[in-house]
């Protein structure tokens, strides 16, 4: 397996372990994936052009997703916020997806105001370029906030309804 494939395989396996609640295996594989991508970056001429997106920030975002799957909400918030802030603005679909995940993590961590603010900032992009994934994540965020009785949830529900 080429290094370009090995780091992606390790990252995906790590996400699987995180979904299964196996934090140690997830963290070990994310470390391995990050090491492999760093090594590949030493010889960029050997990398296929489609890998332009997969650098250090990609692994920050993937670590945030793993922490989200592990329900380590505050750590997920920190990693996802760092990753989203570093994404170029032209990556609308990716910013939409990871921002929607950030909103979910914020809501789960008990930060309703920040969750709604983050979600509302990406509702339009989630509707136009982020369906179904980002859109569904924003709906999950709204549902979580409603279940927790957060009055801020109504504004998010209305905004999602307006985008249809």
CSV table of N, CA and C in Angstrom, one decimal:
chain,number,residue,atom,x,y,z
A,1,UNK,N,0.9,-1.2,0.0
A,1,UNK,CA,0.0,0.0,0.0
A,1,UNK,C,0.9,1.2,0.0
A,2,UNK,N,0.6,2.2,-0.9
A,2,UNK,CA,1.3,3.4,-0.9
A,2,UNK,C,1.1,4.3,0.3
A,3,UNK,N,2.0,5.1,0.6
A,3,UNK,CA,1.9,6.0,1.8
A,3,UNK,C,0.6,6.8,1.7
A,4,UNK,N,0.3,7.3,0.5
A,4,UNK,CA,-0.9,8.1,0.3
A,4,UNK,C,-2.2,7.3,0.7
A,5,UNK,N,-2.1,6.0,0.5
A,5,UNK,CA,-3.3,5.2,0.9
A,5,UNK,C,-3.2,4.8,2.3
A,6,UNK,N,-2.0,4.5,2.8
A,6,UNK,CA,-1.8,4.0,4.2
A,6,UNK,C,-2.3,5.0,5.2
A,7,UNK,N,-2.0,6.3,5.0
A,7,UNK,CA,-2.5,7.3,6.0
A,7,UNK,C,-4.0,7.5,6.0
A,8,UNK,N,-4.6,7.4,4.8
A,8,UNK,CA,-6.0,7.5,4.7
A,8,UNK,C,-6.7,6.3,5.4
A,9,UNK,N,-6.1,5.1,5.1
A,9,UNK,CA,-6.6,3.9,5.7
A,9,UNK,C,-6.6,3.9,7.2
A,10,UNK,N,-5.4,4.4,7.8
A,10,UNK,CA,-5.3,4.5,9.2
A,10,UNK,C,-6.2,5.5,9.8
A,11,UNK,N,-6.4,6.6,9.1
A,11,UNK,CA,-7.4,7.6,9.6
A,11,UNK,C,-8.8,7.1,9.6
A,12,UNK,N,-9.2,6.4,8.6
A,12,UNK,CA,-10.5,5.8,8.5
A,12,UNK,C,-10.7,4.7,9.6
A,13,UNK,N,-9.7,3.9,9.8
A,13,UNK,CA,-9.8,2.8,10.8
A,13,UNK,C,-9.9,3.5,12.2
A,14,UNK,N,-9.2,4.6,12.4
A,14,UNK,CA,-9.2,5.3,13.7
A,14,UNK,C,-10.6,5.8,13.9
A,15,UNK,N,-11.3,6.3,12.9
A,15,UNK,CA,-12.7,6.8,13.1
A,15,UNK,C,-13.6,5.6,13.5
A,16,UNK,N,-13.3,4.5,12.9
A,16,UNK,CA,-14.1,3.3,13.2
A,16,UNK,C,-13.9,2.9,14.7
A,17,UNK,N,-12.7,2.9,15.1
A,17,UNK,CA,-12.5,2.6,16.5
A,17,UNK,C,-13.1,3.6,17.4
A,18,UNK,N,-13.1,4.9,17.0
A,18,UNK,CA,-13.7,5.9,17.8
A,18,UNK,C,-15.2,5.7,17.9
A,19,UNK,N,-15.8,5.3,16.8
A,19,UNK,CA,-17.3,5.0,16.8
A,19,UNK,C,-17.6,3.9,17.7
A,20,UNK,N,-16.6,3.0,17.8
A,20,UNK,CA,-16.8,1.8,18.7
A,20,UNK,C,-16.5,2.1,20.2
A,21,UNK,N,-16.0,3.3,20.4
A,21,UNK,CA,-15.7,3.7,21.8
A,21,UNK,C,-14.3,3.3,22.2
A,22,UNK,N,-13.5,2.8,21.3
A,22,UNK,CA,-12.1,2.4,21.6
A,22,UNK,C,-11.1,3.5,21.4
A,23,UNK,N,-11.0,4.3,22.5
A,23,UNK,CA,-10.2,5.6,22.4
A,23,UNK,C,-8.7,5.3,22.2
A,24,UNK,N,-8.2,4.3,22.9
A,24,UNK,CA,-6.7,4.1,22.7
A,24,UNK,C,-6.4,3.7,21.3
A,25,UNK,N,-7.1,2.8,20.7
A,25,UNK,CA,-6.8,2.4,19.3
A,25,UNK,C,-7.1,3.6,18.4
A,26,UNK,N,-8.1,4.3,18.6
A,26,UNK,CA,-8.4,5.5,17.7
A,26,UNK,C,-7.2,6.5,17.8
A,27,UNK,N,-6.8,6.8,19.0
A,27,UNK,CA,-5.7,7.8,19.1
A,27,UNK,C,-4.4,7.2,18.5
A,28,UNK,N,-4.1,6.0,18.7
A,28,UNK,CA,-2.9,5.4,18.2
A,28,UNK,C,-2.9,5.4,16.6
A,29,UNK,N,-4.0,5.1,16.0
A,29,UNK,CA,-4.1,5.1,14.6
A,29,UNK,C,-4.1,6.5,14.0
A,30,UNK,N,-4.7,7.5,14.7
A,30,UNK,CA,-4.6,8.9,14.2
A,30,UNK,C,-3.2,9.4,14.3
A,31,UNK,N,-2.4,9.0,15.4
A,31,UNK,CA,-1.0,9.4,15.4
A,31,UNK,C,-0.2,8.8,14.3
A,32,UNK,N,-0.5,7.5,14.0
A,32,UNK,CA,0.1,6.8,12.8
A,32,UNK,C,-0.2,7.5,11.5
A,33,UNK,N,-1.5,7.9,11.3
A,33,UNK,CA,-1.9,8.5,10.1
A,33,UNK,C,-1.2,9.9,10.0
A,34,UNK,N,-1.1,10.6,11.0
A,34,UNK,CA,-0.5,11.9,11.0
A,34,UNK,C,1.0,11.8,10.7
A,35,UNK,N,1.6,10.8,11.3
A,35,UNK,CA,3.0,10.5,11.0
A,35,UNK,C,3.2,10.2,9.5
A,36,UNK,N,2.4,9.4,9.0
A,36,UNK,CA,2.5,9.0,7.5
A,36,UNK,C,2.3,10.2,6.6
A,37,UNK,N,1.4,11.1,7.0
A,37,UNK,CA,1.1,12.3,6.1
A,37,UNK,C,2.3,13.3,6.2
A,38,UNK,N,2.9,13.4,7.4
A,38,UNK,CA,4.0,14.2,7.6
A,38,UNK,C,5.2,13.7,6.7
A,39,UNK,N,5.4,12.4,6.7
A,39,UNK,CA,6.4,11.8,5.9
A,39,UNK,C,6.2,12.0,4.4
A,40,UNK,N,5.0,11.8,4.0
A,40,UNK,CA,4.6,12.0,2.6
A,40,UNK,C,4.9,13.5,2.2
A,41,UNK,N,4.6,14.4,3.1
A,41,UNK,CA,4.8,15.8,2.8
A,41,UNK,C,6.3,16.2,2.5
A,42,UNK,N,7.2,15.3,3.0
A,42,UNK,CA,8.6,15.5,2.7
A,42,UNK,C,8.9,15.3,1.2
A,43,UNK,N,8.1,14.6,0.5
A,43,UNK,CA,8.2,14.3,-0.9
A,43,UNK,C,6.9,14.6,-1.7
A,44,UNK,N,6.6,15.9,-1.7
A,44,UNK,CA,5.3,16.3,-2.3
A,44,UNK,C,5.2,15.9,-3.8
A,45,UNK,N,6.3,15.8,-4.5
A,45,UNK,CA,6.2,15.4,-5.9
A,45,UNK,C,5.7,13.9,-6.1
A,46,UNK,N,5.8,13.1,-5.0
A,46,UNK,CA,5.3,11.8,-5.1
A,46,UNK,C,3.8,11.6,-4.8
A,47,UNK,N,3.2,12.7,-4.3
A,47,UNK,CA,1.8,12.7,-3.9
A,47,UNK,C,0.9,13.0,-5.1
A,48,UNK,N,-0.2,12.2,-5.2
A,48,UNK,CA,-1.2,12.5,-6.3
A,48,UNK,C,-1.8,13.9,-6.0
A,49,UNK,N,-2.2,14.6,-7.1
A,49,UNK,CA,-2.8,16.0,-7.0
A,49,UNK,C,-4.0,16.1,-6.1
A,50,UNK,N,-4.8,15.0,-6.0
A,50,UNK,CA,-6.1,15.1,-5.3
A,50,UNK,C,-5.8,15.2,-3.8
A,51,UNK,N,-4.5,15.0,-3.3
A,51,UNK,CA,-4.2,15.0,-1.9
A,51,UNK,C,-3.9,16.4,-1.4
A,52,UNK,N,-4.1,17.4,-2.2
A,52,UNK,CA,-3.8,18.8,-1.7
A,52,UNK,C,-4.5,19.1,-0.4
A,53,UNK,N,-5.6,18.6,-0.1
A,53,UNK,CA,-6.4,18.9,1.1
A,53,UNK,C,-5.9,18.2,2.3
A,54,UNK,N,-5.2,17.1,2.2
A,54,UNK,CA,-4.9,16.2,3.3
A,54,UNK,C,-3.5,16.5,3.9
A,55,UNK,N,-3.5,17.5,4.8
A,55,UNK,CA,-2.3,17.9,5.5
A,55,UNK,C,-2.6,17.9,7.0
A,56,UNK,N,-1.8,18.7,7.7
A,56,UNK,CA,-1.9,18.7,9.1
A,56,UNK,C,-3.3,19.1,9.6
A,57,UNK,N,-3.9,20.1,9.0
A,57,UNK,CA,-5.2,20.5,9.4
A,57,UNK,C,-6.3,19.4,9.2
A,58,UNK,N,-6.1,18.6,8.2
A,58,UNK,CA,-7.1,17.5,8.0
A,58,UNK,C,-7.1,16.6,9.2
A,59,UNK,N,-5.9,16.4,9.7
A,59,UNK,CA,-5.8,15.5,10.9
A,59,UNK,C,-6.3,16.1,12.2
A,60,UNK,N,-6.2,17.5,12.2
A,60,UNK,CA,-6.8,18.2,13.4
A,60,UNK,C,-8.3,17.9,13.3
A,61,UNK,N,-8.9,18.1,12.1
A,61,UNK,CA,-10.3,17.9,12.0
A,61,UNK,C,-10.7,16.4,12.2
A,62,UNK,N,-9.9,15.5,11.8
A,62,UNK,CA,-10.2,14.1,12.0
A,62,UNK,C,-10.1,13.7,13.5
A,63,UNK,N,-9.2,14.3,14.2
A,63,UNK,CA,-9.1,14.1,15.6
A,63,UNK,C,-10.3,14.7,16.3
A,64,UNK,N,-10.8,15.8,15.8
A,64,UNK,CA,-12.0,16.4,16.4
A,64,UNK,C,-13.2,15.5,16.2
A,65,UNK,N,-13.3,14.9,15.0
A,65,UNK,CA,-14.4,14.0,14.7
A,65,UNK,C,-14.3,12.7,15.6
A,66,UNK,N,-13.1,12.2,15.8
A,66,UNK,CA,-12.9,11.1,16.7
A,66,UNK,C,-13.3,11.4,18.1
A,67,UNK,N,-12.9,12.6,18.6
A,67,UNK,CA,-13.3,13.0,19.9
A,67,UNK,C,-14.8,13.1,20.0
A,68,UNK,N,-15.4,13.6,19.0
A,68,UNK,CA,-16.9,13.7,18.9
A,68,UNK,C,-17.5,12.3,19.1
A,69,UNK,N,-17.0,11.3,18.3
A,69,UNK,CA,-17.5,10.0,18.4
A,69,UNK,C,-17.3,9.4,19.8
A,70,UNK,N,-16.3,9.8,20.4
A,70,UNK,CA,-16.0,9.3,21.8
A,70,UNK,C,-16.7,10.1,22.8
A,71,UNK,N,-17.5,11.0,22.4
A,71,UNK,CA,-18.3,11.9,23.3
A,71,UNK,C,-17.4,12.7,24.3
A,72,UNK,N,-16.3,13.1,23.8
A,72,UNK,CA,-15.4,14.0,24.6
A,72,UNK,C,-15.6,15.3,24.0
A,73,UNK,N,-16.7,15.9,24.4
A,73,UNK,CA,-17.2,17.1,23.7
A,73,UNK,C,-16.3,18.3,23.7
A,74,UNK,N,-15.8,18.6,24.9
A,74,UNK,CA,-14.9,19.9,24.9
A,74,UNK,C,-13.7,19.7,24.1
A,75,UNK,N,-13.1,18.5,24.1
A,75,UNK,CA,-11.9,18.3,23.3
A,75,UNK,C,-12.3,18.4,21.8
A,76,UNK,N,-13.4,17.8,21.4
A,76,UNK,CA,-13.9,17.9,20.1
A,76,UNK,C,-14.1,19.3,19.7
A,77,UNK,N,-14.7,20.1,20.5
A,77,UNK,CA,-14.9,21.5,20.2
A,77,UNK,C,-13.6,22.2,19.9
A,78,UNK,N,-12.6,22.0,20.8
A,78,UNK,CA,-11.3,22.7,20.6
A,78,UNK,C,-10.7,22.3,19.2
A,79,UNK,N,-10.7,21.0,18.9
A,79,UNK,CA,-10.1,20.6,17.7
A,79,UNK,C,-10.8,21.0,16.5
A,80,UNK,N,-12.2,20.8,16.5
A,80,UNK,CA,-13.0,21.2,15.4
A,80,UNK,C,-12.9,22.7,15.1
A,81,UNK,N,-12.9,23.5,16.2
A,81,UNK,CA,-12.8,25.0,16.0
A,81,UNK,C,-11.5,25.4,15.4
A,82,UNK,N,-10.4,24.8,15.9
A,82,UNK,CA,-9.1,25.0,15.3
A,82,UNK,C,-9.1,24.6,13.8
A,83,UNK,N,-9.6,23.5,13.5
A,83,UNK,CA,-9.6,23.0,12.1
A,83,UNK,C,-10.4,23.8,11.2
A,84,UNK,N,-11.7,24.2,11.6
A,84,UNK,CA,-12.5,25.0,10.8
A,84,UNK,C,-11.9,26.4,10.6
A,85,UNK,N,-11.4,27.0,11.6
A,85,UNK,CA,-10.7,28.3,11.4
A,85,UNK,C,-9.6,28.3,10.4
A,86,UNK,N,-8.9,27.1,10.3
A,86,UNK,CA,-7.8,27.0,9.3
A,86,UNK,C,-8.2,26.6,7.9
A,87,UNK,N,-9.5,26.3,7.7
A,87,UNK,CA,-9.9,25.9,6.4
A,87,UNK,C,-10.1,27.1,5.5
A,88,UNK,N,-9.6,27.1,4.3
A,88,UNK,CA,-9.8,28.2,3.4
A,88,UNK,C,-11.3,28.4,3.1
A,89,UNK,N,-11.6,29.7,2.9
A,89,UNK,CA,-13.1,30.0,2.8
A,89,UNK,C,-13.7,29.4,1.5
A,90,UNK,N,-12.9,29.1,0.5
A,90,UNK,CA,-13.4,28.5,-0.7
A,90,UNK,C,-13.8,27.1,-0.5
A,91,UNK,N,-13.5,26.5,0.6
A,91,UNK,CA,-13.9,25.1,0.9
A,91,UNK,C,-15.3,25.1,1.6
A,92,UNK,N,-16.2,25.6,0.9
A,92,UNK,CA,-17.6,25.8,1.5
A,92,UNK,C,-18.2,24.5,2.0
A,93,UNK,N,-18.1,23.5,1.2
A,93,UNK,CA,-18.8,22.2,1.6
A,93,UNK,C,-18.1,21.7,2.9
A,94,UNK,N,-16.8,21.7,2.9
A,94,UNK,CA,-16.0,21.2,4.1
A,94,UNK,C,-16.2,22.1,5.3
A,95,UNK,N,-16.2,23.4,5.1
A,95,UNK,CA,-16.5,24.3,6.2
A,95,UNK,C,-17.9,24.1,6.7
A,96,UNK,N,-18.8,23.8,5.8
A,96,UNK,CA,-20.2,23.6,6.2
A,96,UNK,C,-20.3,22.3,7.1
A,97,UNK,N,-19.7,21.2,6.6
A,97,UNK,CA,-19.7,19.9,7.3
A,97,UNK,C,-19.0,20.0,8.7
A,98,UNK,N,-17.8,20.5,8.7
A,98,UNK,CA,-17.1,20.5,10.0
A,98,UNK,C,-17.7,21.6,10.9
A,99,UNK,N,-18.2,22.6,10.4
A,99,UNK,CA,-18.9,23.6,11.3
A,99,UNK,C,-20.2,23.0,11.9
A,100,UNK,N,-20.9,22.3,11.1
A,100,UNK,CA,-22.1,21.6,11.6
A,100,UNK,C,-21.7,20.6,12.7
A,101,UNK,N,-20.6,19.9,12.5
A,101,UNK,CA,-20.2,19.0,13.6
A,101,UNK,C,-19.7,19.8,14.8
A,102,UNK,N,-19.1,20.9,14.6
A,102,UNK,CA,-18.7,21.8,15.7
A,102,UNK,C,-19.9,22.3,16.5
A,103,UNK,N,-21.0,22.6,15.7
A,103,UNK,CA,-22.2,23.1,16.4
A,103,UNK,C,-22.8,21.9,17.2
A,104,UNK,N,-22.8,20.7,16.7
A,104,UNK,CA,-23.2,19.6,17.5
A,104,UNK,C,-22.4,19.4,18.7
A,105,UNK,N,-21.1,19.4,18.6
A,105,UNK,CA,-20.2,19.2,19.8
A,105,UNK,C,-20.5,20.3,20.8
A,106,UNK,N,-20.6,21.6,20.3
A,106,UNK,CA,-20.9,22.7,21.3
A,106,UNK,C,-22.2,22.4,22.0
A,107,UNK,N,-23.2,22.0,21.3
A,107,UNK,CA,-24.5,21.7,21.9
A,107,UNK,C,-24.4,20.6,22.9
A,108,UNK,N,-23.7,19.5,22.6
A,108,UNK,CA,-23.5,18.4,23.5
A,108,UNK,C,-22.7,18.8,24.7
A,109,UNK,N,-21.8,19.7,24.5
A,109,UNK,CA,-21.0,20.2,25.7
A,109,UNK,C,-21.7,21.2,26.5
A,110,UNK,N,-22.9,21.6,26.1
A,110,UNK,CA,-23.7,22.5,27.0
A,110,UNK,C,-23.5,23.9,26.6
A,111,UNK,N,-23.0,24.2,25.5
A,111,UNK,CA,-22.8,25.6,25.0
A,111,UNK,C,-23.8,26.0,24.0
A,112,UNK,N,-25.0,26.1,24.4
A,112,UNK,CA,-26.2,26.4,23.5
A,112,UNK,C,-26.0,27.6,22.7
A,113,UNK,N,-25.6,28.7,23.3
A,113,UNK,CA,-25.5,30.0,22.5
A,113,UNK,C,-24.5,29.8,21.4
A,114,UNK,N,-23.3,29.3,21.7
A,114,UNK,CA,-22.2,29.1,20.7
A,114,UNK,C,-22.7,28.1,19.7
A,115,UNK,N,-23.4,27.1,20.1
A,115,UNK,CA,-23.9,26.1,19.1
A,115,UNK,C,-24.8,26.7,18.1
A,116,UNK,N,-25.7,27.5,18.6
A,116,UNK,CA,-26.7,28.1,17.7
A,116,UNK,C,-26.0,29.1,16.8
A,117,UNK,N,-25.1,29.9,17.4
A,117,UNK,CA,-24.3,30.9,16.6
A,117,UNK,C,-23.6,30.2,15.5
A,118,UNK,N,-22.9,29.2,15.8
A,118,UNK,CA,-22.1,28.4,14.8
A,118,UNK,C,-23.0,27.8,13.8
A,119,UNK,N,-24.1,27.2,14.2
A,119,UNK,CA,-25.0,26.6,13.2
A,119,UNK,C,-25.6,27.6,12.3
A,120,UNK,N,-26.1,28.7,12.8
A,120,UNK,CA,-26.7,29.8,12.0
A,120,UNK,C,-25.7,30.3,11.0
A,121,UNK,N,-24.4,30.3,11.3
A,121,UNK,CA,-23.4,30.8,10.4
A,121,UNK,C,-23.2,29.9,9.2
A,122,UNK,N,-23.7,28.7,9.3
A,122,UNK,CA,-23.5,27.7,8.2
A,122,UNK,C,-24.8,27.2,7.6
A,123,UNK,N,-25.9,27.7,8.0
A,123,UNK,CA,-27.2,27.1,7.6
A,123,UNK,C,-27.3,27.3,6.1
A,124,UNK,N,-27.0,28.4,5.5
A,124,UNK,CA,-27.2,28.7,4.1
A,124,UNK,C,-26.3,27.7,3.3
A,125,UNK,N,-25.0,27.6,3.7
A,125,UNK,CA,-24.1,26.7,3.0
A,125,UNK,C,-24.5,25.3,3.1
A,126,UNK,N,-25.0,24.9,4.3
A,126,UNK,CA,-25.4,23.5,4.5
A,126,UNK,C,-26.6,23.2,3.6
A,127,UNK,N,-27.4,24.2,3.4
A,127,UNK,CA,-28.6,24.0,2.5
A,127,UNK,C,-28.2,23.9,1.0
A,128,UNK,N,-27.2,24.7,0.6
A,128,UNK,CA,-26.9,24.7,-0.8
A,128,UNK,C,-25.8,23.7,-1.2
A,129,UNK,N,-24.7,23.6,-0.4
A,129,UNK,CA,-23.6,22.7,-0.8
A,129,UNK,C,-23.3,21.6,0.2
A,130,UNK,N,-24.0,21.6,1.3
A,130,UNK,CA,-23.7,20.6,2.4
A,130,UNK,C,-24.8,19.5,2.6
A,131,UNK,N,-25.7,19.4,1.6
A,131,UNK,CA,-26.7,18.3,1.8
A,131,UNK,C,-26.1,17.0,1.3
A,132,UNK,N,-26.4,15.9,1.9
A,132,UNK,CA,-27.2,15.8,3.1
A,132,UNK,C,-26.5,15.9,4.4
A,133,UNK,N,-25.1,15.7,4.4
A,133,UNK,CA,-24.4,15.5,5.6
A,133,UNK,C,-24.4,16.7,6.6
A,134,UNK,N,-24.0,17.9,6.1
A,134,UNK,CA,-24.0,19.0,7.0
A,134,UNK,C,-25.4,19.4,7.4
A,135,UNK,N,-26.3,19.3,6.5
A,135,UNK,CA,-27.7,19.6,6.8
A,135,UNK,C,-28.3,18.7,7.9
A,136,UNK,N,-28.0,17.4,7.7
A,136,UNK,CA,-28.5,16.5,8.8
A,136,UNK,C,-27.8,16.7,10.1
A,137,UNK,N,-26.6,17.1,10.1
A,137,UNK,CA,-25.9,17.4,11.4
A,137,UNK,C,-26.5,18.6,12.0
A,138,UNK,N,-26.9,19.6,11.3
A,138,UNK,CA,-27.5,20.8,11.8
A,138,UNK,C,-28.9,20.5,12.4
A,139,UNK,N,-29.6,19.6,11.7
A,139,UNK,CA,-30.9,19.1,12.3
A,139,UNK,C,-30.7,18.3,13.6
A,140,UNK,N,-29.7,17.5,13.6
A,140,UNK,CA,-29.3,16.8,14.8
A,140,UNK,C,-29.0,17.8,16.0
A,141,UNK,N,-28.3,18.8,15.7
A,141,UNK,CA,-27.9,19.8,16.6
A,141,UNK,C,-29.2,20.5,17.2
A,142,UNK,N,-30.1,20.9,16.3
A,142,UNK,CA,-31.4,21.5,16.7
A,142,UNK,C,-32.2,20.6,17.6
A,143,UNK,N,-32.2,19.3,17.2
A,143,UNK,CA,-33.0,18.3,18.0
A,143,UNK,C,-32.4,18.2,19.4
A,144,UNK,N,-31.1,18.1,19.5
A,144,UNK,CA,-30.4,18.0,20.8
A,144,UNK,C,-30.7,19.2,21.6
A,145,UNK,N,-30.6,20.4,21.1
A,145,UNK,CA,-30.9,21.6,21.8
A,145,UNK,C,-32.4,21.6,22.3
A,146,UNK,N,-33.3,21.2,21.4
A,146,UNK,CA,-34.7,21.1,21.8
A,146,UNK,C,-34.9,20.2,23.0
A,147,UNK,N,-34.3,19.0,22.9
A,147,UNK,CA,-34.4,18.0,23.9
A,147,UNK,C,-33.9,18.5,25.3
A,148,UNK,N,-32.9,19.3,25.2
A,148,UNK,CA,-32.3,19.9,26.4
A,148,UNK,C,-33.0,21.2,26.9
A,149,UNK,N,-34.1,21.5,26.2
A,149,UNK,CA,-34.9,22.7,26.6
A,149,UNK,C,-34.2,24.0,26.4
A,150,UNK,N,-33.2,24.1,25.4
A,150,UNK,CA,-32.5,25.4,25.2
A,150,UNK,C,-33.4,26.3,24.4
A,151,UNK,N,-33.8,27.4,24.9
A,151,UNK,CA,-34.7,28.3,24.1
A,151,UNK,C,-34.1,28.8,22.8
A,152,UNK,N,-32.7,28.8,22.7
A,152,UNK,CA,-32.1,29.2,21.5
A,152,UNK,C,-32.4,28.3,20.3
A,153,UNK,N,-32.8,27.1,20.6
A,153,UNK,CA,-33.0,26.1,19.6
A,153,UNK,C,-34.1,26.6,18.6
A,154,UNK,N,-35.1,27.3,19.1
A,154,UNK,CA,-36.2,27.7,18.2
A,154,UNK,C,-35.7,28.5,17.0
A,155,UNK,N,-34.7,29.4,17.2
A,155,UNK,CA,-34.1,30.2,16.1
A,155,UNK,C,-33.5,29.3,15.1
A,156,UNK,N,-32.8,28.3,15.5
A,156,UNK,CA,-32.1,27.4,14.6
A,156,UNK,C,-33.2,26.6,13.9
A,157,UNK,N,-34.2,26.1,14.5
A,157,UNK,CA,-35.2,25.3,13.9
A,157,UNK,C,-35.9,26.2,12.8
A,158,UNK,N,-36.2,27.5,13.1
A,158,UNK,CA,-36.8,28.4,12.2
A,158,UNK,C,-35.9,28.6,11.0
A,159,UNK,N,-34.6,28.8,11.2
A,159,UNK,CA,-33.7,29.0,10.1
A,159,UNK,C,-33.6,27.8,9.2
A,160,UNK,N,-33.6,26.6,9.8
A,160,UNK,CA,-33.5,25.4,9.0
A,160,UNK,C,-34.8,25.3,8.2
A,161,UNK,N,-35.9,25.6,8.8
A,161,UNK,CA,-37.2,25.6,8.1
A,161,UNK,C,-37.3,26.6,6.9
A,162,UNK,N,-36.7,27.7,7.1
A,162,UNK,CA,-36.6,28.8,6.1
A,162,UNK,C,-35.8,28.3,4.8
A,163,UNK,N,-34.8,27.5,5.1
A,163,UNK,CA,-34.0,27.0,4.0
A,163,UNK,C,-34.5,25.7,3.4
A,164,UNK,N,-35.5,25.2,4.0
A,164,UNK,CA,-36.3,24.0,3.5
A,164,UNK,C,-35.5,22.8,3.3
